[in-house]
Short mmCIF file of C-alpha atoms in Angstrom, two decimals:
data_model
loop_
_atom_site.label_atom_id
_atom_site.label_comp_id
_atom_site.label_asym_id
_atom_site.label_seq_id
_atom_site.Cartn_x
_atom_site.Cartn_y
_atom_site.Cartn_z
CA UNK A 1 -135.24 80.93 -1.51
CA UNK A 2 -136.97 84.31 -1.40
CA UNK A 3 -140.70 84.24 -0.79
CA UNK A 4 -143.01 85.14 -3.67
CA UNK A 5 -144.44 88.31 -2.09
CA UNK A 6 -140.96 89.79 -1.54
CA UNK A 7 -139.81 88.87 -5.04
CA UNK A 8 -142.93 90.46 -6.56
CA UNK A 9 -142.38 93.64 -4.52
CA UNK A 10 -138.82 94.02 -5.76
CA UNK A 11 -139.85 93.20 -9.33
CA UNK A 12 -142.54 95.88 -9.21
CA UNK A 13 -140.09 98.50 -7.94
CA UNK A 14 -137.51 97.44 -10.51
CA UNK A 15 -140.05 98.04 -13.30
CA UNK A 16 -141.17 101.40 -11.86
CA UNK A 17 -137.61 102.72 -11.73
CA UNK A 18 -136.54 101.41 -15.14
CA UNK A 19 -136.66 104.80 -16.87
CA UNK A 20 -135.30 106.76 -13.90
CA UNK A 21 -132.06 104.95 -13.12
CA UNK A 22 -128.63 106.10 -14.23
CA UNK A 23 -127.91 105.03 -17.80
CA UNK A 24 -131.56 104.29 -18.58
CA UNK A 25 -130.95 105.12 -22.24
CA UNK A 26 -128.10 102.63 -22.65
CA UNK A 27 -129.28 99.27 -24.03
CA UNK A 28 -126.23 97.40 -22.71
CA UNK A 29 -126.81 98.73 -19.19
CA UNK A 30 -130.52 97.91 -19.31
CA UNK A 31 -129.61 94.34 -20.23
CA UNK A 32 -126.97 94.24 -17.50
CA UNK A 33 -129.44 95.42 -14.86
CA UNK A 34 -132.05 92.90 -16.05
CA UNK A 35 -129.53 90.06 -15.79
CA UNK A 36 -128.59 91.23 -12.30
CA UNK A 37 -132.22 91.40 -11.18
CA UNK A 38 -132.95 87.87 -12.40
CA UNK A 39 -129.84 86.72 -10.58
CA UNK A 40 -131.15 88.41 -7.42
CA UNK A 41 -134.56 86.75 -7.89
CA UNK A 42 -132.76 83.39 -8.22
CA UNK A 43 -130.41 83.82 -5.26
CA UNK A 44 -132.61 85.80 -2.89
CA UNK A 45 -131.19 86.84 0.45
CA UNK A 46 -128.70 84.49 2.13
CA UNK A 47 -129.92 82.35 5.00
CA UNK A 48 -128.28 80.67 7.97
CA UNK A 49 -127.94 77.56 5.80
CA UNK A 50 -125.33 79.39 3.70
CA UNK A 51 -121.89 78.67 5.15
CA UNK A 52 -120.69 82.27 4.83
CA UNK A 53 -123.84 83.54 6.59
CA UNK A 54 -124.35 80.86 9.25
CA UNK A 55 -123.85 83.37 12.11
CA UNK A 56 -125.59 86.38 10.52
CA UNK A 57 -129.33 86.38 9.95
CA UNK A 58 -130.71 88.91 7.45
CA UNK A 59 -134.29 87.66 7.70
CA UNK A 60 -135.42 91.12 8.89
CA UNK A 61 -134.23 92.65 5.61
CA UNK A 62 -136.33 90.23 3.60
CA UNK A 63 -139.45 90.83 5.68
CA UNK A 64 -139.20 94.61 5.65
CA UNK A 65 -140.64 96.56 2.70
CA UNK A 66 -137.96 99.12 1.90
CA UNK A 67 -138.67 101.84 -0.64
CA UNK A 68 -136.44 102.90 -3.52
CA UNK A 69 -136.53 106.68 -3.93
CA UNK A 70 -134.58 108.06 -6.92
CA UNK A 71 -133.49 111.25 -5.17
CA UNK A 72 -134.25 113.32 -2.09
CA UNK A 73 -131.87 115.55 -0.13
CA UNK A 74 -134.49 115.73 2.64
CA UNK A 75 -133.27 119.11 3.83
CA UNK A 76 -129.65 118.15 4.55
CA UNK A 77 -127.74 121.39 5.06
CA UNK A 78 -124.11 122.41 4.74
CA UNK A 79 -123.87 123.01 8.50
CA UNK A 80 -124.81 119.33 9.04
CA UNK A 81 -122.14 118.18 6.62
CA UNK A 82 -119.37 120.40 8.00
CA UNK A 83 -118.81 118.43 11.25
CA UNK A 84 -118.58 115.22 9.24
CA UNK A 85 -115.94 116.51 6.79
CA UNK A 86 -112.31 115.54 7.36
CA UNK A 87 -110.04 118.57 7.41
CA UNK A 88 -108.22 119.43 4.21
CA UNK A 89 -109.63 116.78 1.88
CA UNK A 90 -111.58 116.52 -1.36
CA UNK A 91 -115.20 116.02 -0.29
CA UNK A 92 -117.81 114.25 -2.42
CA UNK A 93 -121.24 114.03 -0.74
CA UNK A 94 -124.12 111.68 -1.53
CA UNK A 95 -127.51 112.01 0.17
CA UNK A 96 -129.98 109.13 0.07
CA UNK A 97 -128.00 107.47 -2.69
CA UNK A 98 -127.58 110.51 -4.98
CA UNK A 99 -124.71 112.93 -5.54
CA UNK A 100 -125.23 116.30 -3.82
CA UNK A 101 -122.97 118.76 -5.70
CA UNK A 102 -124.09 121.71 -3.55
CA UNK A 103 -122.75 119.97 -0.45
CA UNK A 104 -119.56 118.63 -2.06
CA UNK A 105 -116.20 120.38 -2.02
CA UNK A 106 -113.69 119.12 -4.56
CA UNK A 107 -110.47 121.10 -4.47
CA UNK A 108 -107.92 121.45 -7.23
CA UNK A 109 -107.11 117.98 -8.49
CA UNK A 110 -103.92 117.09 -10.36
CA UNK A 111 -103.94 116.51 -14.08
CA UNK A 112 -105.03 112.96 -14.80
CA UNK A 113 -107.45 112.68 -11.84
CA UNK A 114 -111.12 112.29 -12.71
CA UNK A 115 -113.30 112.32 -9.57
CA UNK A 116 -117.06 112.68 -9.38
CA UNK A 117 -120.49 111.10 -9.62
CA UNK A 118 -120.71 107.74 -11.37
CA UNK A 119 -124.14 108.61 -12.82
CA UNK A 120 -122.80 111.82 -14.34
CA UNK A 121 -119.64 110.15 -15.66
CA UNK A 122 -121.74 107.41 -17.21
CA UNK A 123 -123.85 110.00 -19.04
CA UNK A 124 -120.71 111.62 -20.51
CA UNK A 125 -118.56 108.56 -21.29
CA UNK A 126 -120.57 105.31 -21.05
CA UNK A 127 -117.88 103.38 -22.93
CA UNK A 128 -115.52 103.75 -19.94
CA UNK A 129 -117.74 101.55 -17.77
CA UNK A 130 -119.37 99.07 -20.12
CA UNK A 131 -116.80 96.29 -19.83
CA UNK A 132 -116.53 96.50 -16.03
CA UNK A 133 -120.26 96.72 -15.28
CA UNK A 134 -121.10 93.98 -17.76
CA UNK A 135 -118.41 91.67 -16.40
CA UNK A 136 -119.50 92.25 -12.80
CA UNK A 137 -123.12 91.44 -13.62
CA UNK A 138 -122.05 88.09 -15.05
CA UNK A 139 -120.16 87.11 -11.89
CA UNK A 140 -122.63 87.97 -9.10
CA UNK A 141 -122.29 85.55 -6.22
CA UNK A 142 -124.66 86.91 -3.54
CA UNK A 143 -128.16 88.30 -3.55
CA UNK A 144 -126.88 91.59 -2.15
CA UNK A 145 -124.36 92.25 -4.92
CA UNK A 146 -126.99 91.28 -7.48
CA UNK A 147 -129.48 93.65 -5.85
CA UNK A 148 -126.92 96.46 -6.01
CA UNK A 149 -126.15 95.79 -9.68
CA UNK A 150 -129.85 95.96 -10.50
CA UNK A 151 -130.82 99.01 -8.45
CA UNK A 152 -127.79 101.31 -8.05
CA UNK A 153 -128.60 104.94 -8.79
CA UNK A 154 -125.26 106.64 -8.18
CA UNK A 155 -121.94 106.42 -6.46
CA UNK A 156 -118.41 107.70 -6.80
CA UNK A 157 -115.97 107.21 -9.65
CA UNK A 158 -112.26 107.86 -9.16
CA UNK A 159 -110.10 107.35 -12.23
CA UNK A 160 -106.37 108.13 -12.07
CA UNK A 161 -104.08 108.22 -15.08
CA UNK A 162 -100.65 106.62 -14.95
CA UNK A 163 -98.31 108.45 -12.58
CA UNK A 164 -101.06 110.65 -11.10
CA UNK A 165 -100.55 111.41 -7.39
CA UNK A 166 -103.45 112.88 -5.40
CA UNK A 167 -101.88 114.53 -2.36
CA UNK A 168 -105.06 115.10 -0.33
CA UNK A 169 -107.45 112.34 0.73
CA UNK A 170 -110.68 111.93 -1.21
CA UNK A 171 -113.57 111.76 1.27
CA UNK A 172 -116.71 110.02 -0.02
CA UNK A 173 -119.49 110.88 2.42
CA UNK A 174 -122.76 108.94 2.14
CA UNK A 175 -125.64 110.31 4.25
CA UNK A 176 -128.98 108.56 4.67
CA UNK A 177 -131.94 110.37 6.22
CA UNK A 178 -135.22 108.66 5.27
CA UNK A 179 -136.89 105.85 7.20
CA UNK A 180 -137.51 102.60 5.32
CA UNK A 181 -135.28 103.74 2.46
CA UNK A 182 -132.94 101.37 0.61
CA UNK A 183 -129.88 102.90 -1.06
CA UNK A 184 -127.42 101.01 -3.26
CA UNK A 185 -124.22 103.05 -3.78
CA UNK A 186 -121.89 101.81 -6.50
CA UNK A 187 -118.28 103.02 -6.43
CA UNK A 188 -115.63 102.41 -9.09
CA UNK A 189 -111.99 103.23 -8.33
CA UNK A 190 -109.23 102.78 -10.90
CA UNK A 191 -105.62 103.66 -10.10
CA UNK A 192 -103.37 103.73 -13.15
CA UNK A 193 -99.77 102.51 -13.19
CA UNK A 194 -97.64 104.32 -10.61
CA UNK A 195 -100.52 106.44 -9.29
CA UNK A 196 -101.22 107.11 -5.60
CA UNK A 197 -104.43 107.97 -3.76
CA UNK A 198 -106.08 107.73 -0.35
CA UNK A 199 -109.86 107.29 -0.23
CA UNK A 200 -112.19 107.45 2.77
CA UNK A 201 -115.59 105.83 2.20
CA UNK A 202 -117.77 107.13 5.03
CA UNK A 203 -121.39 106.19 5.85
CA UNK A 204 -123.57 108.04 8.36
CA UNK A 205 -127.26 108.10 9.24
CA UNK A 206 -129.31 111.09 10.36
CA UNK A 207 -132.72 111.41 12.02
CA UNK A 208 -132.43 108.08 13.88
CA UNK A 209 -134.09 106.40 10.89
CA UNK A 210 -134.29 102.68 10.12
CA UNK A 211 -132.93 102.23 6.59
CA UNK A 212 -130.87 99.84 4.47
CA UNK A 213 -127.52 100.59 2.82
CA UNK A 214 -126.23 98.04 0.30
CA UNK A 215 -122.92 99.27 -1.13
CA UNK A 216 -120.48 97.81 -3.66
CA UNK A 217 -116.99 99.21 -4.25
CA UNK A 218 -114.70 97.92 -7.01
CA UNK A 219 -111.00 98.88 -6.91
CA UNK A 220 -108.38 98.29 -9.60
CA UNK A 221 -104.75 98.86 -8.56
CA UNK A 222 -102.47 98.87 -11.60
CA UNK A 223 -98.73 98.19 -11.78
CA UNK A 224 -96.75 99.93 -9.00
CA UNK A 225 -99.82 101.94 -7.93
CA UNK A 226 -100.66 102.55 -4.26
CA UNK A 227 -104.22 102.80 -2.92
CA UNK A 228 -105.24 103.32 0.69
CA UNK A 229 -108.94 102.70 1.17
CA UNK A 230 -110.64 103.38 4.50
CA UNK A 231 -114.20 102.30 5.24
CA UNK A 232 -115.77 104.22 8.15
CA UNK A 233 -119.19 102.77 8.96
CA UNK A 234 -120.94 105.16 11.31
CA UNK A 235 -124.55 104.35 10.48
CA UNK A 236 -127.49 105.16 12.77
CA UNK A 237 -128.21 102.58 15.45
CA UNK A 238 -131.38 101.47 13.65
CA UNK A 239 -129.70 101.18 10.26
CA UNK A 240 -128.72 98.08 8.28
CA UNK A 241 -125.47 98.08 6.34
CA UNK A 242 -124.23 95.47 3.84
CA UNK A 243 -121.09 96.16 1.81
CA UNK A 244 -118.86 94.40 -0.68
CA UNK A 245 -115.36 95.77 -1.40
CA UNK A 246 -113.25 94.06 -4.06
CA UNK A 247 -109.72 94.96 -5.14
CA UNK A 248 -107.63 93.57 -8.01
CA UNK A 249 -103.88 94.15 -7.80
CA UNK A 250 -101.29 94.17 -10.56
CA UNK A 251 -97.50 93.80 -10.37
CA UNK A 252 -95.70 95.54 -7.47
CA UNK A 253 -98.90 97.32 -6.38
CA UNK A 254 -99.75 98.25 -2.80
CA UNK A 255 -103.29 98.09 -1.44
CA UNK A 256 -104.27 99.02 2.11
CA UNK A 257 -107.77 98.41 3.44
CA UNK A 258 -108.78 100.00 6.76
CA UNK A 259 -112.23 99.16 8.10
CA UNK A 260 -113.86 100.80 11.12
CA UNK A 261 -117.35 99.60 12.04
CA UNK A 262 -118.83 101.75 14.78
CA UNK A 263 -122.56 101.96 14.02
CA UNK A 264 -125.62 100.22 12.66
CA UNK A 265 -127.98 97.66 14.15
CA UNK A 266 -126.71 95.03 11.72
CA UNK A 267 -123.66 95.43 9.50
CA UNK A 268 -121.63 93.18 7.26
CA UNK A 269 -118.46 94.02 5.34
CA UNK A 270 -117.03 91.63 2.75
CA UNK A 271 -113.51 92.80 1.84
CA UNK A 272 -111.39 90.93 -0.69
CA UNK A 273 -108.23 91.55 -2.66
CA UNK A 274 -106.57 89.41 -5.31
CA UNK A 275 -102.80 89.70 -5.67
CA UNK A 276 -102.82 88.87 -9.35
CA UNK A 277 -99.18 89.55 -10.25
CA UNK A 278 -95.72 89.27 -8.71
CA UNK A 279 -94.54 91.52 -5.90
CA UNK A 280 -97.95 92.74 -4.65
CA UNK A 281 -98.46 93.97 -1.10
CA UNK A 282 -101.78 93.99 0.76
CA UNK A 283 -102.49 95.28 4.26
CA UNK A 284 -105.89 94.84 5.90
CA UNK A 285 -106.62 96.35 9.31
CA UNK A 286 -109.93 96.75 11.04
CA UNK A 287 -111.78 97.62 14.23
CA UNK A 288 -115.36 96.82 15.14
CA UNK A 289 -117.03 98.08 18.32
CA UNK A 290 -120.54 96.90 19.21
CA UNK A 291 -122.87 97.46 22.14
CA UNK A 292 -126.49 96.73 23.03
CA UNK A 293 -127.87 94.31 20.45
CA UNK A 294 -125.65 95.39 17.56
CA UNK A 295 -124.40 92.70 15.19
CA UNK A 296 -121.21 93.25 13.16
CA UNK A 297 -119.77 90.81 10.63
CA UNK A 298 -116.49 91.02 8.71
CA UNK A 299 -115.53 88.50 6.03
CA UNK A 300 -112.13 89.11 4.44
CA UNK A 301 -110.29 87.31 1.65
CA UNK A 302 -106.67 87.77 0.58
CA UNK A 303 -106.04 85.74 -2.55
CA UNK A 304 -102.34 85.21 -3.33
CA UNK A 305 -102.44 84.16 -6.98
CA UNK A 306 -98.84 84.95 -8.02
CA UNK A 307 -95.32 84.66 -6.52
CA UNK A 308 -93.62 86.94 -3.99
CA UNK A 309 -96.75 88.51 -2.57
CA UNK A 310 -96.87 89.94 0.94
CA UNK A 311 -99.97 90.41 3.09
CA UNK A 312 -100.62 91.55 6.64
CA UNK A 313 -104.01 91.45 8.34
CA UNK A 314 -104.81 92.79 11.79
CA UNK A 315 -108.38 93.08 13.12
CA UNK A 316 -109.69 93.87 16.60
CA UNK A 317 -113.16 93.77 18.11
CA UNK A 318 -114.68 95.24 21.28
CA UNK A 319 -118.10 93.96 22.35
CA UNK A 320 -120.35 95.00 25.22
CA UNK A 321 -123.96 94.42 26.24
CA UNK A 322 -125.59 91.64 24.23
CA UNK A 323 -123.68 92.52 21.06
CA UNK A 324 -122.42 89.91 18.66
CA UNK A 325 -119.60 89.96 16.11
CA UNK A 326 -118.35 87.64 13.40
CA UNK A 327 -114.87 87.62 11.90
CA UNK A 328 -113.95 85.25 9.10
CA UNK A 329 -110.56 85.96 7.57
CA UNK A 330 -109.40 83.72 4.73
CA UNK A 331 -105.97 83.72 3.10
CA UNK A 332 -105.52 81.59 -0.01
CA UNK A 333 -102.06 80.79 -1.42
CA UNK A 334 -102.42 79.39 -4.93
CA UNK A 335 -100.00 76.78 -6.38
CA UNK A 336 -98.17 79.44 -8.42
CA UNK A 337 -97.78 81.81 -5.44
CA UNK A 338 -94.36 80.64 -4.23
CA UNK A 339 -92.45 82.83 -1.74
CA UNK A 340 -95.67 84.24 -0.32
CA UNK A 341 -95.38 85.95 3.08
CA UNK A 342 -98.78 86.19 4.81
CA UNK A 343 -99.69 86.86 8.44
CA UNK A 344 -103.14 87.30 9.99
CA UNK A 345 -104.34 88.17 13.49
CA UNK A 346 -107.75 88.73 15.08
CA UNK A 347 -108.13 89.80 18.72
CA UNK A 348 -111.40 90.33 20.55
CA UNK A 349 -112.28 91.92 23.87
CA UNK A 350 -115.55 91.00 25.58
CA UNK A 351 -116.78 93.50 28.18
CA UNK A 352 -119.98 91.67 29.09
CA UNK A 353 -120.86 88.08 29.83
CA UNK A 354 -123.65 88.36 27.26
CA UNK A 355 -121.43 89.56 24.39
CA UNK A 356 -120.36 86.95 21.85
CA UNK A 357 -117.92 86.68 18.96
CA UNK A 358 -117.40 83.98 16.36
CA UNK A 359 -113.90 84.17 14.90
CA UNK A 360 -112.54 81.93 12.18
CA UNK A 361 -109.12 82.72 10.70
CA UNK A 362 -108.37 80.44 7.74
CA UNK A 363 -105.31 79.55 5.68
CA UNK A 364 -105.52 77.55 2.46
CA UNK A 365 -102.01 76.88 1.20
CA UNK A 366 -101.30 75.11 -2.08
CA UNK A 367 -97.63 76.12 -2.42
CA UNK A 368 -94.61 74.86 -0.45
CA UNK A 369 -92.18 77.80 -0.35
CA UNK A 370 -94.18 80.17 1.87
CA UNK A 371 -94.21 81.91 5.26
CA UNK A 372 -97.75 81.99 6.64
CA UNK A 373 -99.31 82.31 10.08
CA UNK A 374 -102.64 83.13 11.62
CA UNK A 375 -104.23 83.37 15.04
CA UNK A 376 -107.22 84.58 17.01
CA UNK A 377 -107.92 85.44 20.64
CA UNK A 378 -111.08 86.16 22.64
CA UNK A 379 -110.77 87.44 26.20
CA UNK A 380 -111.68 89.93 28.88
CA UNK A 381 -109.83 92.80 30.50
CA UNK A 382 -106.77 91.78 32.47
CA UNK A 383 -107.51 91.86 36.21
CA UNK A 384 -103.86 92.62 37.05
CA UNK A 385 -103.85 95.65 34.74
CA UNK A 386 -107.06 96.90 36.32
CA UNK A 387 -105.54 96.48 39.78
CA UNK A 388 -102.39 98.34 38.74
CA UNK A 389 -104.35 101.34 37.44
CA UNK A 390 -106.55 101.40 40.54
CA UNK A 391 -103.44 101.39 42.71
CA UNK A 392 -102.41 104.56 40.85
CA UNK A 393 -105.61 106.39 41.80
CA UNK A 394 -108.12 105.42 39.11
CA UNK A 395 -111.55 104.15 40.03
CA UNK A 396 -112.71 100.85 38.55
CA UNK A 397 -114.79 102.38 35.73
CA UNK A 398 -111.99 104.67 34.57
CA UNK A 399 -109.43 101.84 34.69
CA UNK A 400 -111.63 99.62 32.53
CA UNK A 401 -112.36 102.47 30.13
CA UNK A 402 -108.68 103.33 29.74
CA UNK A 403 -107.73 99.72 28.98
CA UNK A 404 -110.59 99.40 26.49
CA UNK A 405 -109.62 102.66 24.82
CA UNK A 406 -105.97 101.56 24.55
CA UNK A 407 -107.02 98.20 23.06
CA UNK A 408 -109.09 99.91 20.36
CA UNK A 409 -106.76 102.85 19.77
CA UNK A 410 -104.00 100.43 18.81
CA UNK A 411 -105.78 100.03 15.46
CA UNK A 412 -106.55 103.73 15.01
CA UNK A 413 -102.90 104.71 15.49
CA UNK A 414 -101.97 102.61 12.45
CA UNK A 415 -103.87 105.08 10.23
CA UNK A 416 -101.42 107.41 8.48
CA UNK A 417 -103.92 110.14 7.55
CA UNK A 418 -103.73 112.63 10.44
CA UNK A 419 -107.27 114.11 10.14
CA UNK A 420 -108.76 110.63 9.92
CA UNK A 421 -106.71 109.33 12.83
CA UNK A 422 -107.80 112.30 14.95
CA UNK A 423 -111.44 111.70 14.01
CA UNK A 424 -111.20 108.03 14.95
CA UNK A 425 -109.66 108.83 18.33
CA UNK A 426 -112.42 111.38 18.89
CA UNK A 427 -115.07 108.77 18.06
CA UNK A 428 -113.46 106.23 20.37
CA UNK A 429 -113.40 108.70 23.25
CA UNK A 430 -117.00 109.61 22.50
CA UNK A 431 -118.08 106.05 23.23
CA UNK A 432 -116.86 106.37 26.83
CA UNK A 433 -119.15 107.59 29.62
CA UNK A 434 -118.76 111.37 30.06
CA UNK A 435 -117.45 111.22 33.61
CA UNK A 436 -114.97 108.48 32.72
CA UNK A 437 -113.76 110.39 29.66
CA UNK A 438 -113.22 113.50 31.80
CA UNK A 439 -111.25 111.54 34.40
CA UNK A 440 -109.12 109.99 31.67
CA UNK A 441 -108.28 113.40 30.26
CA UNK A 442 -107.08 114.50 33.67
CA UNK A 443 -104.96 111.41 34.15
CA UNK A 444 -103.53 111.47 30.61
#
C-alpha cells in the first residue's frame, strides 16, 4: 500500500496537469485518466510481497519525489541526436516525454503508413484511439501501467493499413535530460492484415541525470502481418526504467521481440504476447548486461491461446561487479492450443563472485498434443577455453573479454537489421576495457 504522503503528491500533480495533458478536451479521455489514477492510488507501487516483484525492490521510486514537466527540450541539439540515429531509418525523436519534430527525420513513407506523435494524432482523430485507451484503462494490473495511463503526455503511433510494407526501420528515440523528471511514454502500434514493419524503441539518458522512465507499448499484429520490435534500453547509469510491452496476434501473424538492456541503475521490462488465433509465430530474444550495482529484470509471457502456434525464446545475461538480474519467462499453453511448438532458453554468465541472477523459466501446459521445452543455466567462463586462448598468445584479460564478447554477441548476431546489429556490436565492444578492445582487434 502506498503511503499517504506519496499518494497526495501524485494526486496534486495529477490535478495540476489536468488541463495540459494530451486530449485534455476529450471527456472520455479525462474519465479514462481519472479511472487510471484511482487504480494507481489503489494499487500503489509493487513490493517484495508481490510474487512477480519478489526479487526487485522499487522502494526508491516511491520515496523519491519526481516531477512531471509537460515539455522541455532542455537544449538538446541535432548534433547530439545524430550519433544516436541508426543509418537509413525513419527517425521519430521524443525529448523528456514530448515529440521533438525539429529533431525528427521521417522519410517518404508508403501509402497506408501513418507514423507520428500520439498526442498530435489524438488531436486530429480522437475516435481512432478511444476504444483502445478506454479498454486498457479498465484492465490495469500494476501500479506502473496505471500511472502511465494517468500521466502519459505523448508517445509514438504507428498505424499500417492492410498490405502496407515499410521497407526502412522506424526508429523511436526517447531522450531524457532532466534530473528528478518522470516521463511516461505511451506507444500504440497497429499492423493491418498482411503489413510488415520493423520498429526500434530506443531509450537514452543525457547529462548523467537521475530520472524515471515508465513506458507502455501496445502492439496489434493483424492476420498475416509481420512486426519486428526491438527495445534498446541505454539509459543513464543513474536512471530508472520500467516498461510494459504487450502484443496481440491474429491468425498466421509473426511477431519478433528483441530486447537489449545495457543501461540504467534499475530496469524492468515486462514483455508479453498472446497468440490469439491459429498459425501464429512469436520469437523473443534478449540480452542484458549489468555491472556495478545495476539491477535488471525481465519478465516475459508467451500465451498460446489457439492451435498450431510456434514460439521461440532465447535470452542471455552477463553480470559483473555486484550486479543483479532477474529473468522470469512464462509460456502458457491453453486447452484449445493443440499442436503448439514452444521452446525457451535462458543462459547467464557471472563474471564476479558478487554478481547474482535469479532465473525462473516456466511452462504451464493444459493441452496434450504439444512440443514444449525450457531450460536455464548460470555459470562462469570456461577455464579450458581461457587456457586455450592464452596458449595462442592472449593475456588473461583479453581471453576473458573475448569469451564474454562472443557469449553476448551470439544474441546480437540474430538481429536482421544491419545498422542495428552494427550498433549493438559497437556497444558491446565499448563495454570492454580500451586496452583489451585494442588487443582483440589485433587478434581478430
